[in-house]
Every structure is written in structure tokens, then in C-alpha cells.
Coordinates of N, CA and C in Angstrom, one line a residue:
X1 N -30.9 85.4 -24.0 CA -30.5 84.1 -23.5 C -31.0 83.8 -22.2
X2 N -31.9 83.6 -22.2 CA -33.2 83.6 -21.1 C -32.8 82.4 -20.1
X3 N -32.5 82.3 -18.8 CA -31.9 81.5 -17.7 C -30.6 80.9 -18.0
X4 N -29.6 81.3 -19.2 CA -28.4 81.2 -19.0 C -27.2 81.9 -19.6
X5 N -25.9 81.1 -19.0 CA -25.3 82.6 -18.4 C -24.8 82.4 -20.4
X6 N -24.1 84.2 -20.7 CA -24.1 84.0 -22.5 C -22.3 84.1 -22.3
X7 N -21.9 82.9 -22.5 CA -20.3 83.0 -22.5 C -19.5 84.5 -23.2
X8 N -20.2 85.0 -24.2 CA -19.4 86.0 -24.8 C -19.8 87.5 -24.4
X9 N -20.3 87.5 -23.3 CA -20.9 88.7 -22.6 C -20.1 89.4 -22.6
X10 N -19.2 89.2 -21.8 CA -17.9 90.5 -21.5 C -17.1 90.5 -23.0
X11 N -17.0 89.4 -23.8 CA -15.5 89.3 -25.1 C -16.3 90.3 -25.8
X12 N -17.9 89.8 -26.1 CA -18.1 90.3 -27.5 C -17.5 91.7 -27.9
X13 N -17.8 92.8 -27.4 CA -17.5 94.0 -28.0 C -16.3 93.8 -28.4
X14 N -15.1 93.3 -27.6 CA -13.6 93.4 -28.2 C -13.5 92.0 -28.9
X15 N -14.1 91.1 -29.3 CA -13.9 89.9 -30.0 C -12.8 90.1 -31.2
X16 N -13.7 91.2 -32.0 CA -12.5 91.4 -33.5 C -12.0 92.1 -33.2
X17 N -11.8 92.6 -31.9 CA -10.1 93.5 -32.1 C -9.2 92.6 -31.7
X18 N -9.0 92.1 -30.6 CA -8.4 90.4 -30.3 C -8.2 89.4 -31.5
X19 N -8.9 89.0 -32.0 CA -8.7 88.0 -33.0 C -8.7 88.7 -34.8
X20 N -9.0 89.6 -34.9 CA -9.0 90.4 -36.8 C -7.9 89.7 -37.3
X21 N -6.5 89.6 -36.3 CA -5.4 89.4 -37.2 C -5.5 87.8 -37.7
X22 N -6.3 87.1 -36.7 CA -6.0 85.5 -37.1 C -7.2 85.5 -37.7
X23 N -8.1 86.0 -37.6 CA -10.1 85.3 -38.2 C -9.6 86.1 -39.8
X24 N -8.8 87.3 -39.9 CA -9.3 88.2 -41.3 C -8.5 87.5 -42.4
X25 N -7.5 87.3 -42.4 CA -6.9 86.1 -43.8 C -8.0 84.6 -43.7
X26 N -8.2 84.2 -42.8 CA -9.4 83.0 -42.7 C -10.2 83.2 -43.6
X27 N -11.0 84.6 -42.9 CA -12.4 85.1 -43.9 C -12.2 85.3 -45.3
X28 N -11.0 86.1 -45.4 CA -11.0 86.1 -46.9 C -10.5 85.4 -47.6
X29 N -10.1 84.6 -47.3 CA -9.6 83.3 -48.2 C -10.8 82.4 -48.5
X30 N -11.5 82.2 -47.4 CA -13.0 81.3 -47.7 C -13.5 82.3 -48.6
X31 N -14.2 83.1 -48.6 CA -14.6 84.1 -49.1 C -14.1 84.0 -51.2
X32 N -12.8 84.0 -51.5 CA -12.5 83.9 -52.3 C -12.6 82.5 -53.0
X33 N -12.4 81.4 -52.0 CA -12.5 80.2 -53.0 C -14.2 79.9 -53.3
X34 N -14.5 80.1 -52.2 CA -16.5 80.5 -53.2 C -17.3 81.5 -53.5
X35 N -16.7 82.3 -54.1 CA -17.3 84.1 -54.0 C -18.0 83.7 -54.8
X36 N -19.4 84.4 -53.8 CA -20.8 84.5 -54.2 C -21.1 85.5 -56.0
X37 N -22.0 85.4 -56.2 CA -22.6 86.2 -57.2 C -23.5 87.1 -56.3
X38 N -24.6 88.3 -56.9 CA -24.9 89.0 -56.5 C -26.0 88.5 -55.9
X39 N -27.2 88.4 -54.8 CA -28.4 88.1 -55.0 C -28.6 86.4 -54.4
X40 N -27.3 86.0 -54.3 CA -27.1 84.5 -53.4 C -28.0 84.8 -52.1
X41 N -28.2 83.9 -51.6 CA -29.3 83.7 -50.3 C -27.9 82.9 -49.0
X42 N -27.8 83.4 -48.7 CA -26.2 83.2 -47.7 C -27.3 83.1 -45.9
X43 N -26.2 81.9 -45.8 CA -26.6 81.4 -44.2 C -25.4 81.4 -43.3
X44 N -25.2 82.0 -42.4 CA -23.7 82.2 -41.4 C -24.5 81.4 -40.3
X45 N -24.2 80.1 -40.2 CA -24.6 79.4 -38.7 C -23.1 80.0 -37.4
X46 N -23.8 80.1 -36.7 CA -22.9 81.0 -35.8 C -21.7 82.3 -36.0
X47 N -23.1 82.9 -36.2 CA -22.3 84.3 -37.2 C -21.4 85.3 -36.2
X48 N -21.7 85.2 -35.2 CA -21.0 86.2 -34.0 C -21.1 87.3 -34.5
X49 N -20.3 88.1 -34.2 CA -20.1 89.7 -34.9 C -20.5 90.2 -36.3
X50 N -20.7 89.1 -37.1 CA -21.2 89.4 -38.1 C -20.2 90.2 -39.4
X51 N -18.5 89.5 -38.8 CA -17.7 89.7 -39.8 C -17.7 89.0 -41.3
X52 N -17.6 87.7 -41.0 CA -18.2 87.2 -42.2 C -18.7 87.9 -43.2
X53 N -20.4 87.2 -42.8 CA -21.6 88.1 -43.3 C -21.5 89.4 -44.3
X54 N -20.8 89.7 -43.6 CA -20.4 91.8 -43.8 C -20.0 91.6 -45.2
X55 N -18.9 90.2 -45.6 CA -18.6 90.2 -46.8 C -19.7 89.8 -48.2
X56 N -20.5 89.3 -47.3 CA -21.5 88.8 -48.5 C -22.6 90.1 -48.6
X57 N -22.8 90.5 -47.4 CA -23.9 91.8 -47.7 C -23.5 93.0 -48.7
X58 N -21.7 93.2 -48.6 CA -21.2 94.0 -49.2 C -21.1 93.4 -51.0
X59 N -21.2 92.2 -51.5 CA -21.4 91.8 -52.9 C -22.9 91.2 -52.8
X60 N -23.7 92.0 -52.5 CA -25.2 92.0 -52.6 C -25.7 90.8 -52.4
X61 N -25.8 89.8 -51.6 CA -26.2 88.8 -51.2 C -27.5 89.2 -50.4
X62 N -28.6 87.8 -50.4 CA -29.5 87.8 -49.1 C -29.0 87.6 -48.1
X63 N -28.6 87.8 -46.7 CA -28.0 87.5 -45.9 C -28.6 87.1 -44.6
X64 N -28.4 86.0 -44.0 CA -28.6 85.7 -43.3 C -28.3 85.4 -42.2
X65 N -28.3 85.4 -40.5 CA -27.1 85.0 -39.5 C -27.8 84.2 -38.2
X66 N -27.4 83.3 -37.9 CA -28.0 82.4 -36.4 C -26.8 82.7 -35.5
X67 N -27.5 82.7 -34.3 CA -26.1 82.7 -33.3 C -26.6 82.3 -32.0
X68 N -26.1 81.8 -30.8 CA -26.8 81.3 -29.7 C -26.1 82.1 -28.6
X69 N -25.5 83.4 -29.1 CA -25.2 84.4 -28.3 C -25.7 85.6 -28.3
X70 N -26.4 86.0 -27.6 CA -27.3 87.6 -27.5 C -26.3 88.7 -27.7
X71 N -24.6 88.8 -27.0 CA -24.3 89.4 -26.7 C -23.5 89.8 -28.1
X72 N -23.0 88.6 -29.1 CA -22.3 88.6 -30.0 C -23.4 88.9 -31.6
X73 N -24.7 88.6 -31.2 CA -26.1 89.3 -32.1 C -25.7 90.7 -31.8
X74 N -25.8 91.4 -30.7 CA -25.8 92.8 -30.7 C -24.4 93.4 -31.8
X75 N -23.3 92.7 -31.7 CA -22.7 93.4 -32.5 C -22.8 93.5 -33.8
X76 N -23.5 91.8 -34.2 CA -23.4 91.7 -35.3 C -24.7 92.6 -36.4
X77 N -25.9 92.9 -35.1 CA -26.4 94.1 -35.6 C -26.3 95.6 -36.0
X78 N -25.4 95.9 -35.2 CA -24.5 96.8 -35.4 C -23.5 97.0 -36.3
X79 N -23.1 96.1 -36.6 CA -22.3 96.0 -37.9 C -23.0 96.1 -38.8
X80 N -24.1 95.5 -39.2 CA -24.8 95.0 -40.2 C -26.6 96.1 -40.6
X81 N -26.7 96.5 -39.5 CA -28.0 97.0 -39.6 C -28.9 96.1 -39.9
X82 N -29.7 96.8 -41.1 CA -31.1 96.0 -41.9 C -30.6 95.6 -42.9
X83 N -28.9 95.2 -43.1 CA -28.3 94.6 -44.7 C -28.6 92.9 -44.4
X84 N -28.9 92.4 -43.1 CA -29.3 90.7 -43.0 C -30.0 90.8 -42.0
X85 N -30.9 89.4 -42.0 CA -31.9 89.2 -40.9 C -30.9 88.3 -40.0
X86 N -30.9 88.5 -38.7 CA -30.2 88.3 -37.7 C -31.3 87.8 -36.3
X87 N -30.9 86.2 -36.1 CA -31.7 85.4 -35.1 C -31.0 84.5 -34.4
X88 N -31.3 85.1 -33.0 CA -31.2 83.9 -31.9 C -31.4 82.5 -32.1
X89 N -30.5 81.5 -32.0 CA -30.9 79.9 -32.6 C -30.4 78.9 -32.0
X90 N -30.2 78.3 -32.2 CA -29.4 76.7 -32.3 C -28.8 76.4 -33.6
X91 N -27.2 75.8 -33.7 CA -27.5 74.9 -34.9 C -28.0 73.8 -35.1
X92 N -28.1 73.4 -33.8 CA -28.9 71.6 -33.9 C -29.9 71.6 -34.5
X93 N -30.8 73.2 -34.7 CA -32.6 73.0 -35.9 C -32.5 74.5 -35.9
X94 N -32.4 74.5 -37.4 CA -32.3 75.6 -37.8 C -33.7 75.8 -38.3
X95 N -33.9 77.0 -38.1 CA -35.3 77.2 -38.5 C -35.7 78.1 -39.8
X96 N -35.2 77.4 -41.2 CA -35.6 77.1 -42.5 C -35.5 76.5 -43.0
X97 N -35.9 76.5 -44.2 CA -37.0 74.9 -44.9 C -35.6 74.0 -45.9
X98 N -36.1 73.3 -46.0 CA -35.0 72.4 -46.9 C -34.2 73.0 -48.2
X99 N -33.2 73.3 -48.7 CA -32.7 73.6 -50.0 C -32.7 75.1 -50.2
X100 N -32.6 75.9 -49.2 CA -33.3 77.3 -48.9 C -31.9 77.9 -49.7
X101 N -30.3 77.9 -49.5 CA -29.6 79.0 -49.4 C -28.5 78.2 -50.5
X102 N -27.9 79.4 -51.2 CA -27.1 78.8 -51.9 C -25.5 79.1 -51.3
X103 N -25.4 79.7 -50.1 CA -24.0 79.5 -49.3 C -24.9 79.3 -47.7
X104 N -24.2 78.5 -47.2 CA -23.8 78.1 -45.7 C -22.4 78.3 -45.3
X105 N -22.4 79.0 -44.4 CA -20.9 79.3 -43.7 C -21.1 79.3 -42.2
X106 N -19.9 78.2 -41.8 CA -20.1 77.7 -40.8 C -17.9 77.9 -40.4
X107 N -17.9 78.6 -39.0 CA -16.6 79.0 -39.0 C -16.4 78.9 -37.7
X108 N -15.3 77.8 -36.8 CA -14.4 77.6 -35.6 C -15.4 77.3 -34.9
X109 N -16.4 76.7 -34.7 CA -17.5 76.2 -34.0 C -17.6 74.6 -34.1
X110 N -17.1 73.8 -35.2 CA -18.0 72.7 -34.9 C -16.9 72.0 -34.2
X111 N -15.8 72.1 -34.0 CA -14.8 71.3 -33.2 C -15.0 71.1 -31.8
X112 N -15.4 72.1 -31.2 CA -15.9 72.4 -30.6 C -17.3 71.6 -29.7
X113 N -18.0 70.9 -30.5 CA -18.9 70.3 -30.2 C -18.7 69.0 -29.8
X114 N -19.7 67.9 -29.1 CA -19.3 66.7 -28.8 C -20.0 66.3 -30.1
X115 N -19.9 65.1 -30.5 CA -19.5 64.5 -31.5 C -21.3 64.1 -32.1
X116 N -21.6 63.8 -31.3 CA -23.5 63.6 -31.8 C -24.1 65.2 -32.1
X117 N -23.6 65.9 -31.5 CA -24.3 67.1 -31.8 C -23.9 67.7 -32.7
X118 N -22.1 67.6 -33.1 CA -21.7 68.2 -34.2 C -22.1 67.0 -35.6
X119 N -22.6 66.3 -35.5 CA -23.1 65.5 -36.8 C -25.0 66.0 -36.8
X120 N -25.2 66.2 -35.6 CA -26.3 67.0 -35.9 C -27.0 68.7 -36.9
X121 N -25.8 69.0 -36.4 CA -25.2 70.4 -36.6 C -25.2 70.1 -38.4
X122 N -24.1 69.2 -38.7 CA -23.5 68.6 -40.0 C -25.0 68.4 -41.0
X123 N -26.0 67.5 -40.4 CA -27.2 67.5 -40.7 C -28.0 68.2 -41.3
X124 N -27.6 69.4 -40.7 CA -28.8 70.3 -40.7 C -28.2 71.5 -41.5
X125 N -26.8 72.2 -41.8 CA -26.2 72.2 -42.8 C -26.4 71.7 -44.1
X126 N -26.6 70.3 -44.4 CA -27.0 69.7 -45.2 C -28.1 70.0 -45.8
X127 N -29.2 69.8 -44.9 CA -30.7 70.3 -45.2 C -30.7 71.2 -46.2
X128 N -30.7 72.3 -45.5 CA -30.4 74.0 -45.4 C -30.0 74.5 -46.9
X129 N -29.0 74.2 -47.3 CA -28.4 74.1 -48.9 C -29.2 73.4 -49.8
X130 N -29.0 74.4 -50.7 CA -29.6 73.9 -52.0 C -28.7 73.2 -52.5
X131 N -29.3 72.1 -54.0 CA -28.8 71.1 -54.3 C -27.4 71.6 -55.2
X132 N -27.5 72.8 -55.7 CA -26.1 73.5 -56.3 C -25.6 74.3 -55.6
X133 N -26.0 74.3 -54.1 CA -25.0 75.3 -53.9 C -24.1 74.8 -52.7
X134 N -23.0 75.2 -51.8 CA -21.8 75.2 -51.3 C -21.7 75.4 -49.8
X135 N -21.5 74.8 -49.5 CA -21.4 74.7 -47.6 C -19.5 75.3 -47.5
X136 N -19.5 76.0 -46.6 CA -18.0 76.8 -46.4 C -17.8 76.8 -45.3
X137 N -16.9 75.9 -44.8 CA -16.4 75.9 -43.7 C -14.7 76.2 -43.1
X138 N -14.7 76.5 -42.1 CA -13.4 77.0 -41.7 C -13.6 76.6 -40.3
X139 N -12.1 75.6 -40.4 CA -12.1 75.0 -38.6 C -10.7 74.1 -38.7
X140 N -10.4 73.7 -37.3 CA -8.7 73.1 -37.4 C -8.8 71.7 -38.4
X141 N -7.6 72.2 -39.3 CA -7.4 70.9 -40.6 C -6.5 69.7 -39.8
X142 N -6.8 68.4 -40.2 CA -6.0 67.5 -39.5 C -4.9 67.4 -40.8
X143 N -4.3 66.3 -40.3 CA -3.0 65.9 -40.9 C -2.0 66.5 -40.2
X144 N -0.7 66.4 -41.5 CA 0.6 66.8 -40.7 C 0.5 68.3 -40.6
X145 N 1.3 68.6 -39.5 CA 1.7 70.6 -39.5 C 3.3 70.5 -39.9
X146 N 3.2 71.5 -40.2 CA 4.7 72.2 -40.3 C 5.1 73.2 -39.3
X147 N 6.1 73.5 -38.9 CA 7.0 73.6 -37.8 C 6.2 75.0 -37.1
X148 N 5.3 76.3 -38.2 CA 4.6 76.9 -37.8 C 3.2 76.5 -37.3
X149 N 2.6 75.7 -37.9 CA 1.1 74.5 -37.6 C 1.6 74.4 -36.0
X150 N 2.7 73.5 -35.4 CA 2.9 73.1 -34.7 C 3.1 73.9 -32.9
X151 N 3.6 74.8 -33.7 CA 3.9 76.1 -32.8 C 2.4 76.4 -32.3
X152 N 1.3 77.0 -34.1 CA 0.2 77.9 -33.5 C -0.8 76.7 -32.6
X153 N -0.7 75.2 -33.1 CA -1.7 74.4 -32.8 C -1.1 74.3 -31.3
X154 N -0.1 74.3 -30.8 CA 0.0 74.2 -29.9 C -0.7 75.4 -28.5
X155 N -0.7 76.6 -28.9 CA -1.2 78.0 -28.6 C -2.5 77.8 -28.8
X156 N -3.1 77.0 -29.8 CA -4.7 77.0 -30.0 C -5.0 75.5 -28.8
X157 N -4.4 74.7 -29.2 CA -5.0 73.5 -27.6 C -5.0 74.4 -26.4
X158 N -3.5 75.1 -25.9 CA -4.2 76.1 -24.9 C -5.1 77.2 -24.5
X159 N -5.7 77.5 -25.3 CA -6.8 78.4 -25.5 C -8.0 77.8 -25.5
X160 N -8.0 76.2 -26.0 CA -8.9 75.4 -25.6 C -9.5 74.5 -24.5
X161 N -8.1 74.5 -23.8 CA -8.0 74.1 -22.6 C -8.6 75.3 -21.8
X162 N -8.6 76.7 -22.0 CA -9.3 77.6 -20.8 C -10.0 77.7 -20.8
X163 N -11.3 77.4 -22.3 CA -12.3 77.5 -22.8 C -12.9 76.1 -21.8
X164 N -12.2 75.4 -21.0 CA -13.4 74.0 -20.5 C -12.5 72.7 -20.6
X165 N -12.2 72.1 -19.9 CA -12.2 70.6 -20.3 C -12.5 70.3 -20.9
X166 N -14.1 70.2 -21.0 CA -15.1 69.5 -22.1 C -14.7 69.9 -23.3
X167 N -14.4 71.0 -23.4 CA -14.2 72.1 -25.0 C -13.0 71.0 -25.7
X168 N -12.0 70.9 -24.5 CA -10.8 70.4 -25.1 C -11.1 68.8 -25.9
X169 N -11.5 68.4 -24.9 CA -11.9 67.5 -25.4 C -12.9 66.6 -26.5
X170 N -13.2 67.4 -26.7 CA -14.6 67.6 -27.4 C -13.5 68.0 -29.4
X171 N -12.5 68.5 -28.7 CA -11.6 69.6 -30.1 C -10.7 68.1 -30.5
X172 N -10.1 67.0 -29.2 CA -9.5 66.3 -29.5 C -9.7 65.4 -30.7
X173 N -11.2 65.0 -29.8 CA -11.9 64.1 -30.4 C -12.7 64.5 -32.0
X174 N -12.6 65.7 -32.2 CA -12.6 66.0 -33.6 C -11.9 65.9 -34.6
X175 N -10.4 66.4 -34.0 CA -9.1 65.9 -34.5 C -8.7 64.6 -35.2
X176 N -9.1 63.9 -34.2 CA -8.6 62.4 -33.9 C -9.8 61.4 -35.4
X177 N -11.1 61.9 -35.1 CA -12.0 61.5 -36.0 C -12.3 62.2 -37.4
X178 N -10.9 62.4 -37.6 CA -11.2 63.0 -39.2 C -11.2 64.4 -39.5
X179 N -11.6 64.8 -38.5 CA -12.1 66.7 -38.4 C -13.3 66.9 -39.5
X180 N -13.0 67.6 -40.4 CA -14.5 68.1 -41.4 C -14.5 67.2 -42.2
X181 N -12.9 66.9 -42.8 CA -13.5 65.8 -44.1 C -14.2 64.7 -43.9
X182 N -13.6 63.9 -42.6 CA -14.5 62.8 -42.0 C -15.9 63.2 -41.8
X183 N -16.1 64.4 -41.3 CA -17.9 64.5 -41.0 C -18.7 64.6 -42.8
X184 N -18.1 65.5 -43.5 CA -18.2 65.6 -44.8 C -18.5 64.2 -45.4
X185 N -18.2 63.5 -45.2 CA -18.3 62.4 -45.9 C -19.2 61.4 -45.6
X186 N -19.2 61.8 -44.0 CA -20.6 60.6 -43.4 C -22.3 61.0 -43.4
X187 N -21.9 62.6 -44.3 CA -23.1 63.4 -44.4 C -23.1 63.6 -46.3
X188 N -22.6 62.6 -46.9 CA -22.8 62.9 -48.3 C -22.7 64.2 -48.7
X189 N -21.7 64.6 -48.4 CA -21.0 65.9 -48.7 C -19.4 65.6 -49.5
X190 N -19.6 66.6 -50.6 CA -18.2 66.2 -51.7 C -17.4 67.2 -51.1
X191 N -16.0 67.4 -50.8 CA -15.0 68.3 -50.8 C -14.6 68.6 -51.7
X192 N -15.4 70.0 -52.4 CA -15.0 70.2 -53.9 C -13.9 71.0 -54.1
X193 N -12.9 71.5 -52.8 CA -11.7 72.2 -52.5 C -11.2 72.5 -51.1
X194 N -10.4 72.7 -51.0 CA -9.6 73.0 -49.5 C -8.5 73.3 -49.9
X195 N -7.9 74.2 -48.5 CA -6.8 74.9 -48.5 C -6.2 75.2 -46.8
X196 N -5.1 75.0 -46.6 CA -4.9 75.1 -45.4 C -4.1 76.0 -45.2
X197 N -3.9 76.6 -43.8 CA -3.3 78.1 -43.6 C -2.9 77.6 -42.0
X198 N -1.8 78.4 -42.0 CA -1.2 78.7 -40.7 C -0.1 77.3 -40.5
X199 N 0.4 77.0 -41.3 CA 1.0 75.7 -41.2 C 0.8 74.1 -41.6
X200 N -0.6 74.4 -41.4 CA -1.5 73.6 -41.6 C -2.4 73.3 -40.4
X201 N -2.6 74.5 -39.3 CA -3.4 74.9 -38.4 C -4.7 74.8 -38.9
X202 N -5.2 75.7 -39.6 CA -6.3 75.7 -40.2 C -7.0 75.2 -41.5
X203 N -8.1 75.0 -41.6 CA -8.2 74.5 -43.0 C -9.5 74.8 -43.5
X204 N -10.2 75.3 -44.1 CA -11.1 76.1 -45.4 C -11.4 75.0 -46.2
X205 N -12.8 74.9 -46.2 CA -13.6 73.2 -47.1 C -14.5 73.9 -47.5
X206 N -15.1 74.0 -49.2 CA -15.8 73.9 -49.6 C -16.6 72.9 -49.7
X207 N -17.7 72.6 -49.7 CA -18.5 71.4 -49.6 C -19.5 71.3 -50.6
X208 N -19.5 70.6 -51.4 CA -20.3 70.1 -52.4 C -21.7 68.7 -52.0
X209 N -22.6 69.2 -52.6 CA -23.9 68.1 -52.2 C -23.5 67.0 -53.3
X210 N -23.9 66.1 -52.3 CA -24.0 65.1 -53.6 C -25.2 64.6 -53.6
X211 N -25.7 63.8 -54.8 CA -27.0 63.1 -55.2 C -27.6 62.2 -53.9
X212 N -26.9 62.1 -53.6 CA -27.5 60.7 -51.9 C -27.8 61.8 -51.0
X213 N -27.6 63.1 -51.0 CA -27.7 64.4 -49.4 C -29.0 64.6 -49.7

């Protein structure tokens, strides 16, 4: 990360020991509602540590990982070895060709973004996928919470609040405008399932191409 500073420098190494208990029911729940076949061509846009991943390399998948953090690449090579090709990126242009992968997984990142970039992001996601295969996402579900939703959503705005002003805001205004299924839809993307966890904290979208993507 050549002239700037890499936010996850000091977290990476303890990232999944800190978070396993909330990211590992996430992962495997996605994981289950579109579990790959053997030999799938799998894309982790912001793969970090390369927990995900780990799940598709382990049911034989091509695997793949972008991340715009050097420090959270290191682990994820480490984890992973030579079981996926692992590259420094952007989501905003990903660098492969149209209809390439038959899973995209994309997890607690696009809220996070301001609103042109994460439709950019949405974009290029789109590309990326082939015409049968499944975009998987995992990020905060809107609607109502239940009395636990409300508790953890409240603990997750403050954690987004330390993360930056901007961050928070940026999380609002995702909230506010639909969250995934709203972007899903303005990118001819079908919601071919969801499921929500933690109260209704979180929420797990499969994503279906439609004929207009």
C-alpha cells in the first residue's frame, strides 16, 4: 500500500480472534445457502484474512481474493497458501473479464462506502459473475430488529462511529437507502434468498442475474 497509511496494520493478525464469534455463524450460513459444487471459480471482493475463502478452497473451488489491504493479504496468505490467487485491488475495477466466476462474495464492506462508489463496487460485482451464477453477500439488513437486533445494532453504530465520522455516515445512508436489496435492484440483480441473523442485525443475500445485467 504504497504512500498510504493500511488501516488494518496493527488489527490484522488478531482480526479473527476478536471477531470469529460474530463473522463464523455469518460465514457459514452464507456459505450454506449457496454451497458451491466442486471446481466453482469463486471471487471474495475484500477477502481480508481469507476466512471465507478457506471455505470454498476446502470444497474444491478455483479461488480467488482482492483486498486493498496489504496487511490483511498477509494473513490471508497464510491461511491459504497456493490453495487461491490472492491480489492487491480495488473494488471499484476489478481486474477480470466479464462473466468470469460463478460465486462472488462480498462481506461487511459495502455499507461502508459512500454511495457512488458502493454502486460502483455493485457494478462491477455484476460484471464479474457469470450469467448463472450467484453474488453472496453479507452486510447490515434493514427493516425492523427485534429487541436483540436492537441491542447489537446499537453496539455496531458505535464501532462505526470509531471507525470515522465519514464511515458512520456513509453506514447511515446505506441503511436509510434500502441497504443491499435497494442496490440489488438498481443493478438488475434478483434476490433469490435472504436470511437474517442477530435479530435482524444482519442479513445474508443471495443474488441472482437477471436478463437486463
Amino acid at each position: 500500500m504504497t504512500g498510504q497509511v493500511d488501516p488494518y496494520a496493527r488489527i490484522a493478525p488478531w482480526y479473527d480472534r476478536f471477531l470469529e464469534r460474530v463473522d463464523g455463524p455469518v460465514r457459514a450460513t452464507a456459505f450454506k445457502m449457496s454451497a458451491p459444487t466442486a471446481a466453482m471459480k469463486v471471487l471474495d471482493v475484500g477477502c481480508g484474512t481469507g476466512a471465507t475463502l478457506e471455505q470454498y478452497a476446502d470444497a474444491g473451488c478455483d479461488c480467488f481474493g482482492v483486498d486493498a489491504s496489504d496487511a490483511m493479504l498477509t494473513q490471508a496468505r497464510t491461511r491459504l497458501a497456493d490453495r487461491a490467487v490472492l491480489t492487491f485491488g480495488s473494488a471499484e475495477q476489478l481486474a477480470f473479464d466479464d462473466n468470469t466466476f460463478d460465486r462472488v462474495l462480498a462481506s461487511m464492506f459495502l455499507h461502508e462506502l459512500p454511495g457512488d462508489v458502493r454502486d460502483t463496487v455493485f457494478a462491477e460485482l455484476a460484471r464479474v459473475v457469470s450469467p448463472a451464477g450467484r453474488i453472496v453477500i453479507a452486510d447490515f439488513a434493514t427493516g425492523d430488529l427485534a429487541l436483540k437486533g436492537q441491542a447489537i445494532r446499537s453496539v455496531s453504530m458505535v464501532l462505526e462511529r470509531l471507525a470515522g465520522k465519514s464511515h458512520l455516515l456513509n453506514c447511515r445512508a446505506f441503511l436509510a437507502s434500502g441497504g443491499i436489496v435497494a442496490a440489488a435492484d438498481r443493478h438488475s440483480l434478483m434476490v433469490e434468498s435472504s436470511r437474517h441473523l442477530g435479530g435482524g442485525n444482519m442479513g445474508i443475500y443471495v443474488l441472482q442475474p437477471t436478463a437486463n445485467s
